[in-house]
Short mmCIF file of C-alpha atoms and ligand atoms in Angstrom, two decimals:
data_model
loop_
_atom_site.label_atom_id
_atom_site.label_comp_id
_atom_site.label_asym_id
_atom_site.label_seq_id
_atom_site.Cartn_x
_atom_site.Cartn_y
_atom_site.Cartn_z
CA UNK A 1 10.20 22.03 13.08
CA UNK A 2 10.92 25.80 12.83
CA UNK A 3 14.36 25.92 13.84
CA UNK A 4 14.23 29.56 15.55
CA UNK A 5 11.92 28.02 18.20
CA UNK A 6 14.01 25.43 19.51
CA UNK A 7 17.09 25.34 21.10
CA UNK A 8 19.34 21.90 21.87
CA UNK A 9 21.73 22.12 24.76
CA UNK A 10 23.07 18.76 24.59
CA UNK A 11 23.88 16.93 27.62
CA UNK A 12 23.47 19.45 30.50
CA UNK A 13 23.44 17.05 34.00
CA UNK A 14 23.53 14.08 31.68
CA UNK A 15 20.33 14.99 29.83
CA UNK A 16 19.65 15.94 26.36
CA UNK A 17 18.11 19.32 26.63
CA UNK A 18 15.63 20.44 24.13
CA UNK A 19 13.52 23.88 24.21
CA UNK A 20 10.55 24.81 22.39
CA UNK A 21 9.35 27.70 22.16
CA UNK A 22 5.81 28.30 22.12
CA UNK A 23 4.48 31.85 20.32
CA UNK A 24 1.38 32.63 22.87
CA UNK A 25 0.86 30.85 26.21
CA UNK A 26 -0.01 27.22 26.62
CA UNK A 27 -3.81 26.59 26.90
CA UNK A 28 -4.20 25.25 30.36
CA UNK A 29 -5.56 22.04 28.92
CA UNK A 30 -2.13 21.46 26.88
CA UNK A 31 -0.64 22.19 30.79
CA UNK A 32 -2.53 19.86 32.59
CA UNK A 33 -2.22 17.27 29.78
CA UNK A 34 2.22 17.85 30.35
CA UNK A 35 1.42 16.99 33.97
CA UNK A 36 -0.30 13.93 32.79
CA UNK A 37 2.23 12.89 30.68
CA UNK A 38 4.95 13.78 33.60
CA UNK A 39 2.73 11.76 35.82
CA UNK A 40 3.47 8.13 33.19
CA UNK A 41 7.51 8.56 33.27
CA UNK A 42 10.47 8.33 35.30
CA UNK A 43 11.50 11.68 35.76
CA UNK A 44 15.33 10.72 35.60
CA UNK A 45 14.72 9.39 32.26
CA UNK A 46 12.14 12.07 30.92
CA UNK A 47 10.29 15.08 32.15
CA UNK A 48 8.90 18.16 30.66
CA UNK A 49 9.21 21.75 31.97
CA UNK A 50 6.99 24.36 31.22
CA UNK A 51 8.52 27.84 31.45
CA UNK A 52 6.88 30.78 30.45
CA UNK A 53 7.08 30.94 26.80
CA UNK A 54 8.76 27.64 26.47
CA UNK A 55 9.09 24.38 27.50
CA UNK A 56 12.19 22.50 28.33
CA UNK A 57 12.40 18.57 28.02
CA UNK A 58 14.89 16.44 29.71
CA UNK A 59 15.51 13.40 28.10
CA UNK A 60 17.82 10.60 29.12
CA UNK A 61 15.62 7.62 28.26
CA UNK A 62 12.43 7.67 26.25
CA UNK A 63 9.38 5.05 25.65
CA UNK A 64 9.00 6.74 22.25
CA UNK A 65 4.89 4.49 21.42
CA UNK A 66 3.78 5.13 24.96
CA UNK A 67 4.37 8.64 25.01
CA UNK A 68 2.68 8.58 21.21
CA UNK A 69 -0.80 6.49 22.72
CA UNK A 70 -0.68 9.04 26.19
CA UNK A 71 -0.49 12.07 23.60
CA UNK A 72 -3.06 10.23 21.57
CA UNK A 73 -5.16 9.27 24.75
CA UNK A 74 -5.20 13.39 26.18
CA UNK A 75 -5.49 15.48 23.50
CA UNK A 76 -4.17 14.72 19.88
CA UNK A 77 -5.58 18.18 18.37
CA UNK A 78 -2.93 20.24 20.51
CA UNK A 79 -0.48 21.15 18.01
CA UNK A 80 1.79 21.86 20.85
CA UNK A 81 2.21 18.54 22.17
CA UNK A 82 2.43 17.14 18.30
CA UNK A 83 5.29 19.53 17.87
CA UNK A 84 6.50 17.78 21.01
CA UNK A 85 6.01 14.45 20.07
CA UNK A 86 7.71 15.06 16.27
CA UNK A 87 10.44 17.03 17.82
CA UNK A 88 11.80 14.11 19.87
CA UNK A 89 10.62 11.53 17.41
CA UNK A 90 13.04 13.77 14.97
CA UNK A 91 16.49 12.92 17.09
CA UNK A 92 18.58 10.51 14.68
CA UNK A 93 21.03 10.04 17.69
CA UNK A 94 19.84 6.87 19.81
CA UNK A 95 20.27 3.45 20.52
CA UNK A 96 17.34 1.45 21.89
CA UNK A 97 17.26 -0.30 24.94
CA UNK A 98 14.39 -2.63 26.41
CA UNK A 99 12.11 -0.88 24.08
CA UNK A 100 13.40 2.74 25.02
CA UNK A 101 15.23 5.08 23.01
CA UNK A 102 18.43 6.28 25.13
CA UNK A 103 19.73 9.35 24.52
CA UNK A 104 22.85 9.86 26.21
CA UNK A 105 25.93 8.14 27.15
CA UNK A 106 25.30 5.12 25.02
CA UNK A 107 28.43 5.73 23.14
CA UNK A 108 30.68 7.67 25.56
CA UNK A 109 33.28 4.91 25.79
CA UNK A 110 33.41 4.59 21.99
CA UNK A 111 33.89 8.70 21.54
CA UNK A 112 37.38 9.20 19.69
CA UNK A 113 39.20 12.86 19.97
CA UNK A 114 39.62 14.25 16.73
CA UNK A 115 37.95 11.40 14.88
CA UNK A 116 38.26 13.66 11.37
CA UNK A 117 42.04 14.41 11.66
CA UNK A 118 42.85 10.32 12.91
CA UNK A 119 41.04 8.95 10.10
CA UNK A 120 42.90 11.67 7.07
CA UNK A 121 45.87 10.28 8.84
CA UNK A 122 45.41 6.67 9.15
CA UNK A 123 44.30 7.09 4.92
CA UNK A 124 40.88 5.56 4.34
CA UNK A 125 40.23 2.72 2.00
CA UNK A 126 44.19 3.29 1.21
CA UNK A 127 44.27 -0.11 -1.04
CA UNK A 128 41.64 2.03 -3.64
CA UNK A 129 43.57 4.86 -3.96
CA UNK A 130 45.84 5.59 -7.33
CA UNK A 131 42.96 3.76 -9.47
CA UNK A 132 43.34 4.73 -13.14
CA UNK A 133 39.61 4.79 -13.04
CA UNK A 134 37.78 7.02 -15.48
CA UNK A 135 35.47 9.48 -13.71
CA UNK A 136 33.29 10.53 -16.84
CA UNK A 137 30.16 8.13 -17.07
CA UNK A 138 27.90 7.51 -20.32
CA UNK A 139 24.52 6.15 -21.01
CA UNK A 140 24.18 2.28 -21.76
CA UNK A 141 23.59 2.53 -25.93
CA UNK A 142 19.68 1.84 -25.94
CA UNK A 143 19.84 -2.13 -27.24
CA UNK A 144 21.42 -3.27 -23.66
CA UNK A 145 18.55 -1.39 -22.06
CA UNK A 146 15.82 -3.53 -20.05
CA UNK A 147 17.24 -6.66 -22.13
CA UNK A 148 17.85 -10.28 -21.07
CA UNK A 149 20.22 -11.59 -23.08
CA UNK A 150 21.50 -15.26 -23.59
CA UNK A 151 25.12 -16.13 -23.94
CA UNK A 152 28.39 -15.97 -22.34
CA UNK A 153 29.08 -13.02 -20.08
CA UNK A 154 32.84 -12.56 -20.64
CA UNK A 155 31.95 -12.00 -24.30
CA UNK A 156 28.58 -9.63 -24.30
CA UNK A 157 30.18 -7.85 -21.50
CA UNK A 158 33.39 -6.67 -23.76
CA UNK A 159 30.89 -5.26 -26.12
CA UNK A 160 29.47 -2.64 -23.30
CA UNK A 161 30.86 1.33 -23.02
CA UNK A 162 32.82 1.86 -19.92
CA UNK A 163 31.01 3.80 -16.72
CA UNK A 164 27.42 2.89 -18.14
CA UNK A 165 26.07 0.61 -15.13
CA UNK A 166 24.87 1.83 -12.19
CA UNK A 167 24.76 -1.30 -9.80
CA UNK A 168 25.82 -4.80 -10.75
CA UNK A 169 23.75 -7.48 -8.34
CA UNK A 170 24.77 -11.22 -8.84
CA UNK A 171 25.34 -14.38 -7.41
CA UNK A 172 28.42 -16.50 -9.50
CA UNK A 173 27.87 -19.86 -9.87
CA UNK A 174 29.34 -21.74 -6.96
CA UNK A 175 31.59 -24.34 -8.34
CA UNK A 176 29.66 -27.17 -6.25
CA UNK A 177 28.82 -28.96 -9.02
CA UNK A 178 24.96 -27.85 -9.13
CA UNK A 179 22.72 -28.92 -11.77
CA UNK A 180 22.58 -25.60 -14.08
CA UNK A 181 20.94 -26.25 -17.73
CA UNK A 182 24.02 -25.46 -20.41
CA UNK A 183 26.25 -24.85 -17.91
CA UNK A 184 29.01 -26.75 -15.83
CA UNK A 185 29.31 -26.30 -12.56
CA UNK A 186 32.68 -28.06 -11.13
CA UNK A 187 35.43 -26.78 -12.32
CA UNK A 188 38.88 -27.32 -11.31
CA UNK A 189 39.28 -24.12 -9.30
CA UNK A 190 41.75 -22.30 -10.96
CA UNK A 191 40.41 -22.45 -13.94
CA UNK A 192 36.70 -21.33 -12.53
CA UNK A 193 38.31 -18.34 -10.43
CA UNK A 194 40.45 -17.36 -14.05
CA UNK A 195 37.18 -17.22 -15.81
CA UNK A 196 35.17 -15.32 -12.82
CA UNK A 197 37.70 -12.76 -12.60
CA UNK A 198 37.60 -12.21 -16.36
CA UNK A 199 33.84 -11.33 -16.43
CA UNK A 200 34.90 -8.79 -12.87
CA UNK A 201 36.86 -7.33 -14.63
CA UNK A 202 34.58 -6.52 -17.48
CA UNK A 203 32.10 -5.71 -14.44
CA UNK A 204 34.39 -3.42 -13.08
CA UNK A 205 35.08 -1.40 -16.42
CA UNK A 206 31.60 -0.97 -17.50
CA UNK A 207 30.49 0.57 -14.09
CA UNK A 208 29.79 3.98 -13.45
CA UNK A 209 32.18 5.78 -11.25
CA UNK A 210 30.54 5.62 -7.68
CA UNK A 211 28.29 2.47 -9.20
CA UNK A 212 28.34 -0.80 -6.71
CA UNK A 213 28.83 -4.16 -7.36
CA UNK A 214 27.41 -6.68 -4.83
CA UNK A 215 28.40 -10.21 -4.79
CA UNK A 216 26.39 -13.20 -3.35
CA UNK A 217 28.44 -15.35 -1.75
CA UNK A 218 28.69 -18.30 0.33
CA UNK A 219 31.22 -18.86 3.63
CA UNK A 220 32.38 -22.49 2.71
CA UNK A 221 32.24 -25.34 0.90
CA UNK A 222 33.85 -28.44 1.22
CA UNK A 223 36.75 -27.86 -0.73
CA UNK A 224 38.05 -25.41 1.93
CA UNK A 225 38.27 -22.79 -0.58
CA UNK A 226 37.53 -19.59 1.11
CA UNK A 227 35.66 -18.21 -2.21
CA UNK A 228 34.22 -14.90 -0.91
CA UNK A 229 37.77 -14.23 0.76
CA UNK A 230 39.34 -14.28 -3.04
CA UNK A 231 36.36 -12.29 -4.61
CA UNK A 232 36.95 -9.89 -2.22
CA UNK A 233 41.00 -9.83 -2.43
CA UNK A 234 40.33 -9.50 -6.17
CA UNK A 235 38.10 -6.59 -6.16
CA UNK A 236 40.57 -4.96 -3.74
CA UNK A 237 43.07 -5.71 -5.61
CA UNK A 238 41.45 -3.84 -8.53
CA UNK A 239 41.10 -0.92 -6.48
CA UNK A 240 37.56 -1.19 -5.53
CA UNK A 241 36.23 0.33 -2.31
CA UNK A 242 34.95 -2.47 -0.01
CA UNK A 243 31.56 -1.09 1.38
CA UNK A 244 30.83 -3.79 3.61
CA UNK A 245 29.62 -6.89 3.89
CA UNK A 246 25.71 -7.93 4.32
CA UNK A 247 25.40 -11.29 6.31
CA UNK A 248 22.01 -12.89 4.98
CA UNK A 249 20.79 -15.18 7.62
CA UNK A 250 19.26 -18.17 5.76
CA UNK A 251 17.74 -19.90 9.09
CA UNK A 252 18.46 -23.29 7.03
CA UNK A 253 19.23 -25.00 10.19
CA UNK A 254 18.56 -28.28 9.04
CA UNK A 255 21.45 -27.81 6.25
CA UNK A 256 24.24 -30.75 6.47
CA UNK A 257 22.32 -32.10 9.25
CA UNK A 258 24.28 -35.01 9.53
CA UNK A 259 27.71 -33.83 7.91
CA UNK A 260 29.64 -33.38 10.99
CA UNK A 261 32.81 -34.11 9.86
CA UNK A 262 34.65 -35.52 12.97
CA UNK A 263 31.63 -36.84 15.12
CA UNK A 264 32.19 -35.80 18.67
CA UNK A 265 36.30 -35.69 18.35
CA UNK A 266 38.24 -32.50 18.10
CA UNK A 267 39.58 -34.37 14.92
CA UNK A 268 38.45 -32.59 12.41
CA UNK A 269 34.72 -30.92 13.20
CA UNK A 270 33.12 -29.69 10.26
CA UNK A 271 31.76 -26.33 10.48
CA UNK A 272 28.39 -25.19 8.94
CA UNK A 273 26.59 -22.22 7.54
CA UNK A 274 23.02 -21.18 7.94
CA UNK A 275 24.20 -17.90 6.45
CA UNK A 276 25.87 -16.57 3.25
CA UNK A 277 27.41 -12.94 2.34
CA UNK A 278 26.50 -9.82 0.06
CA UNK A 279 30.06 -8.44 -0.37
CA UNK A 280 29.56 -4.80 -1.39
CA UNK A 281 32.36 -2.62 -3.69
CA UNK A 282 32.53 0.53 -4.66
CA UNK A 283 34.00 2.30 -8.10
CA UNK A 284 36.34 5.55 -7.17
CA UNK A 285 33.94 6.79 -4.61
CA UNK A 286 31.60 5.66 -1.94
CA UNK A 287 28.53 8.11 -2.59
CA UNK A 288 26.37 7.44 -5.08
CA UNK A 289 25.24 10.49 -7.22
CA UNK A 290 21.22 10.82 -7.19
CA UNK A 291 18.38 12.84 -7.98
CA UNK A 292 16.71 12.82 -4.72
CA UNK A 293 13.12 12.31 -6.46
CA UNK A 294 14.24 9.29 -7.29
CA UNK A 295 14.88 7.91 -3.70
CA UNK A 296 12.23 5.49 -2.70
CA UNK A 297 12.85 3.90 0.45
CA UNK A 298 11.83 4.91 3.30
CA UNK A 299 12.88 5.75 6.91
CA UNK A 300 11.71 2.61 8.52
CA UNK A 301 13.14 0.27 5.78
CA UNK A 302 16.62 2.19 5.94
CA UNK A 303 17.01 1.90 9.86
CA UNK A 304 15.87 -1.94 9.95
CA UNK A 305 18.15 -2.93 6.59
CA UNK A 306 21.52 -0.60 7.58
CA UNK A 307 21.72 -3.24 10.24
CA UNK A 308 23.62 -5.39 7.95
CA UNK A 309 22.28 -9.12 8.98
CA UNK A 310 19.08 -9.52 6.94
CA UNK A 311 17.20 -12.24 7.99
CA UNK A 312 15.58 -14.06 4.95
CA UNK A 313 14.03 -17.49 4.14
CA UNK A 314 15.88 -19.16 0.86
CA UNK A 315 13.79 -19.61 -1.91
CA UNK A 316 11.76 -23.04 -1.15
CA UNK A 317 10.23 -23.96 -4.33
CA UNK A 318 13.22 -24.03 -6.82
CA UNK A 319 11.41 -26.52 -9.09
CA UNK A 320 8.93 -23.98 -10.06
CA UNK A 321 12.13 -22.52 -11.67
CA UNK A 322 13.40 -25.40 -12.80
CA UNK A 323 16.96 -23.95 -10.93
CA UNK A 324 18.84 -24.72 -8.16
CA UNK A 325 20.27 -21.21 -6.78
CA UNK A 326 17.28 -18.83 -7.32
CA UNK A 327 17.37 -15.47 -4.82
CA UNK A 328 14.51 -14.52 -2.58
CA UNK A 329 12.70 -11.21 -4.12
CA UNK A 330 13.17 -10.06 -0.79
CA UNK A 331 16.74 -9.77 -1.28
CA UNK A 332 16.93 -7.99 -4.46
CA UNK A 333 14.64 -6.05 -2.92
CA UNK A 334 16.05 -4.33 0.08
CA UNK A 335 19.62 -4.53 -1.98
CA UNK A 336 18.36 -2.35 -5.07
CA UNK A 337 16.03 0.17 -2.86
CA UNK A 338 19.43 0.78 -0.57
CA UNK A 339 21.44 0.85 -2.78
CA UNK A 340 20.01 2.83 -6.16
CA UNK A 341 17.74 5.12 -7.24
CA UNK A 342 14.89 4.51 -9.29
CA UNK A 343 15.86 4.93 -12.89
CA UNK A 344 19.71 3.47 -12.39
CA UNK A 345 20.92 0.55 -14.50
CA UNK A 346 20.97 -2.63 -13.38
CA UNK A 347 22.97 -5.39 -14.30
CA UNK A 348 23.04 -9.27 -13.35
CA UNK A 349 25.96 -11.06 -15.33
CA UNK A 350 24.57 -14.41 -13.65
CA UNK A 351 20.71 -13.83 -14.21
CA UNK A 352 19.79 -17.22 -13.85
CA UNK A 353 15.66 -17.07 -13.52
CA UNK A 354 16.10 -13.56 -13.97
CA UNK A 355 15.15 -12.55 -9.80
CA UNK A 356 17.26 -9.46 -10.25
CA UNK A 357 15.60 -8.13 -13.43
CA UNK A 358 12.42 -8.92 -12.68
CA UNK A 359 12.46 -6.95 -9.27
CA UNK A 360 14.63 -4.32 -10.75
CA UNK A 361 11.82 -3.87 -13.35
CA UNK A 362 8.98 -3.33 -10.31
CA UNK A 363 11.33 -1.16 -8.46
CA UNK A 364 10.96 1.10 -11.63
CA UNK A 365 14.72 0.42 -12.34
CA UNK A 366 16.41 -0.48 -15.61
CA UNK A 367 17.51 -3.84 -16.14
CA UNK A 368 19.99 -5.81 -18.38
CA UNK A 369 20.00 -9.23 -17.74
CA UNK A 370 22.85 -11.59 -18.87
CA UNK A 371 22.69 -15.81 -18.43
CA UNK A 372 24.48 -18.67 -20.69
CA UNK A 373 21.35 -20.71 -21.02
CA UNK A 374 18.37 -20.08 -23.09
CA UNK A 375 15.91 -21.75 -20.89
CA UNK A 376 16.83 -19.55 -18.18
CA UNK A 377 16.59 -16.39 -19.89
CA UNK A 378 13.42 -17.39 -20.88
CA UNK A 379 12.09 -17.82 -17.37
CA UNK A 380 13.50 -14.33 -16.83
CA UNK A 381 12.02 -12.84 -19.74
CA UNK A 382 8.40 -14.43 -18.34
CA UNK A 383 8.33 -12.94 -14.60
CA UNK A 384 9.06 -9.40 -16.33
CA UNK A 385 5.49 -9.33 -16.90
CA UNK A 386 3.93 -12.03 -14.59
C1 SAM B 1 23.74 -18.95 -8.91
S1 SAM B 1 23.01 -18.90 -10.46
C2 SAM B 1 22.16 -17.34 -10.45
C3 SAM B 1 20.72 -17.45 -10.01
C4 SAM B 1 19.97 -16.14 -10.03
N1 SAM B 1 20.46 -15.25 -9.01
C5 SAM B 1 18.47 -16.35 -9.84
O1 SAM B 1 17.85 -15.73 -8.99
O2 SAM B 1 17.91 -17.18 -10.59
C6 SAM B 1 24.32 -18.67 -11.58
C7 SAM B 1 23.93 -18.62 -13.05
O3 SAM B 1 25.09 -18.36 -13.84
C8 SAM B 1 24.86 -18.89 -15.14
N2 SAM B 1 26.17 -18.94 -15.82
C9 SAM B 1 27.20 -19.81 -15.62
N3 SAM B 1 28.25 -19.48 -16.40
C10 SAM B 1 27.90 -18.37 -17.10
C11 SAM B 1 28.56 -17.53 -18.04
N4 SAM B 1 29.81 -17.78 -18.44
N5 SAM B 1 27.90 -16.46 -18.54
C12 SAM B 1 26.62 -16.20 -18.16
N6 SAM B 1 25.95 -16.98 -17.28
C13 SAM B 1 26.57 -18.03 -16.74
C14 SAM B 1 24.18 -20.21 -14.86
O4 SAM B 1 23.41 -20.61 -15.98
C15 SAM B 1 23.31 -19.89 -13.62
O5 SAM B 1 21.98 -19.61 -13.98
#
């Protein structure tokens, strides 16, 4: 859109305004085919005016497909009415309603006076601030690079440079008492949050300033240990930004079935989870540096996955992996396209089947892979190259 030839006078009568100019004057075809397209809408939620040398479009409520198929339908090889069409398509303010983009008022309740000036005042994220962070990142030393390595990751973690990881995905064991090869899983908790927060902290150290680190975690378990309430007071506590939280929506309905706790009494009702959480922190800062080339998803993936409850299956076939907690691809996926550019490190301290290296490795990502049992890694080293 050539900026000189438009013109955005937001709001006038409760409309959002737009003119366009036009260089010469509209064909009389491109007319007609504006009174067609007048004809198909309510013209309190949408109408085009033409004006001599422009034309002005009122917009309060817009069918955005059906006035794509009548543009289609008329006369597609009018640039005019393209320029139209991509002009209004090209509006990042919306919210849809019953299938129709609406363009004003939606958020006049919400609007806050001096929104900038509150928020300096009120002092964002003001638990992160005063970190002793260091802001100067370094390359991870070529042996760690696109590696899945077997041991403990406490120990092969305190061998990696500080601010060398770009984005650390994992899911901790859970402390259910699962069946992991060459690991336990059922420790007294103390003892299994002492030894998490070692290898967090090590996490924390060896990522880049303005890397993420995103932890998979579940709601509750029947210890009533709120887990991903103490991950997250622990990363806080070490002066990470939180980011936010991604519910994933397992649609495991049939979970617990018949656990109920209290059956039918007020007693003691046990609730359940067909969902679990991607808590997301930030080091020192909550942009990401990036060469833009290196951006790769795209405009329809970032508007459906910003909306932060993702609605994926759980992995059904876990025997083929011979594990009990593997992550849908579909996960990694939409985490490591949203959340680093191709070319970033990635590291999984938990990497299990090795989900998170092996999709880091499609995305075009580096990987480093770290899991205490050999069987595992080798299962991760096999779907690098399926
Ligand atoms: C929930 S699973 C991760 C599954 C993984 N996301 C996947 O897709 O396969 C946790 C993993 O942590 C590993 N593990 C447990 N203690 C560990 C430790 N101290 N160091 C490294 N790995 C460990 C277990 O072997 C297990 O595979």
């Amino acid at each position: 859109m050539n900026d000189s030839s438009t013109c955005n006078d937001n709001n006038i009568n409760n409309y959002k305004i737009i003119r366009l100019k036009h260089k010469s004057n509209l064909h009389s075809s491109e007319i007609k085919a504006i009174d067609y397209i007048n004809k198909f809408f309510n013209q309190d939620n949408f109408y085009i005016e033409v004006n001599p040398g422009s034309v002005k479009i009122y917009l309060k409520k817009l069918d955005m497909k059906k006035l794509g198929r009548l543009i289609k339908e008329i006369n597609d090889t009018s640039p005019f009415l393209l320029k139209i069409y991509r002009t209004i398509k090209n509006i990042k303010s919306y919210v849809i309603e019953n299938n129709k983009r609406v363009y004003v008022d939606y958020n006049r309740e919400k609007k806050v006076k001096n929104r900038k000036k509150k928020e300096r005042n009120r002092q964002k994220y003001f638990y992160a601030r005063n970190h002793n962070f260091n802001v100067i990142n370094q390359p991870l030393p070529e042996k760690y690079i696109n590696k899945i390595i077997c041991g403990d990751s406490e120990q092969i973690l305190k061998e990696i440079p500080d601010n060398s990881i770009d984005l650390i995905l994992t899911s901790p064991p859970y402390n259910f008492g699962l069946d992991y090869k060459d690991s336990r899983d059922g420790y007294y908790w103390k003892s299994y949050f002492s030894k998490l927060f070692s290898i967090f902290k090590e996490c924390i150290r060896i990522l880049k300033y303005g890397g993420r680190i995103i932890i998979n975690v579940q709601p509750l378990f029947s210890d009533y240990i709120p887990t991903h309430h103490l991950i997250s007071n622990f990363f806080i506590k070490n002066k990470m930004i939180w980011k936010g939280e991604i519910l994933w929506e397992k649609n495991n309905y049939n979970c617990k079935y018949t656990a109920w706790g209290s059956w039918k009494s007020p007693s003691s009702p046990y609730l359940k989870y067909t969902w679990e959480f991607l808590e997301i922190f930030a080091k020192g800062s909550l942009k990401k540096k990036g060469d833009k080339k290196n951006i790769d998803i795209t405009g329809e993936e970032f508007k459906e996955w910003v909306s932060a409850r993702w609605s994926i299956a759980p992995v059904r076939n876990m025997k083929k992996y011979q594990h009990p907690a593997v992550f849908p691809e579909e996960l990694v996926y939409r985490v490591l396209k949203l959340f680093s550019y191709k070319g970033d490190v990635i590291l999984d301290p938990f990497n299990g089947t090795g989900t998170t290296t092996a999709v880091a490795h499609r995305l075009k990502r580096n990987y480093l892979g770290i899991d205490i049992s050999p069987d595992y890694c080798n299962t991760a080293r096999g779907r690098l190259n399926p």
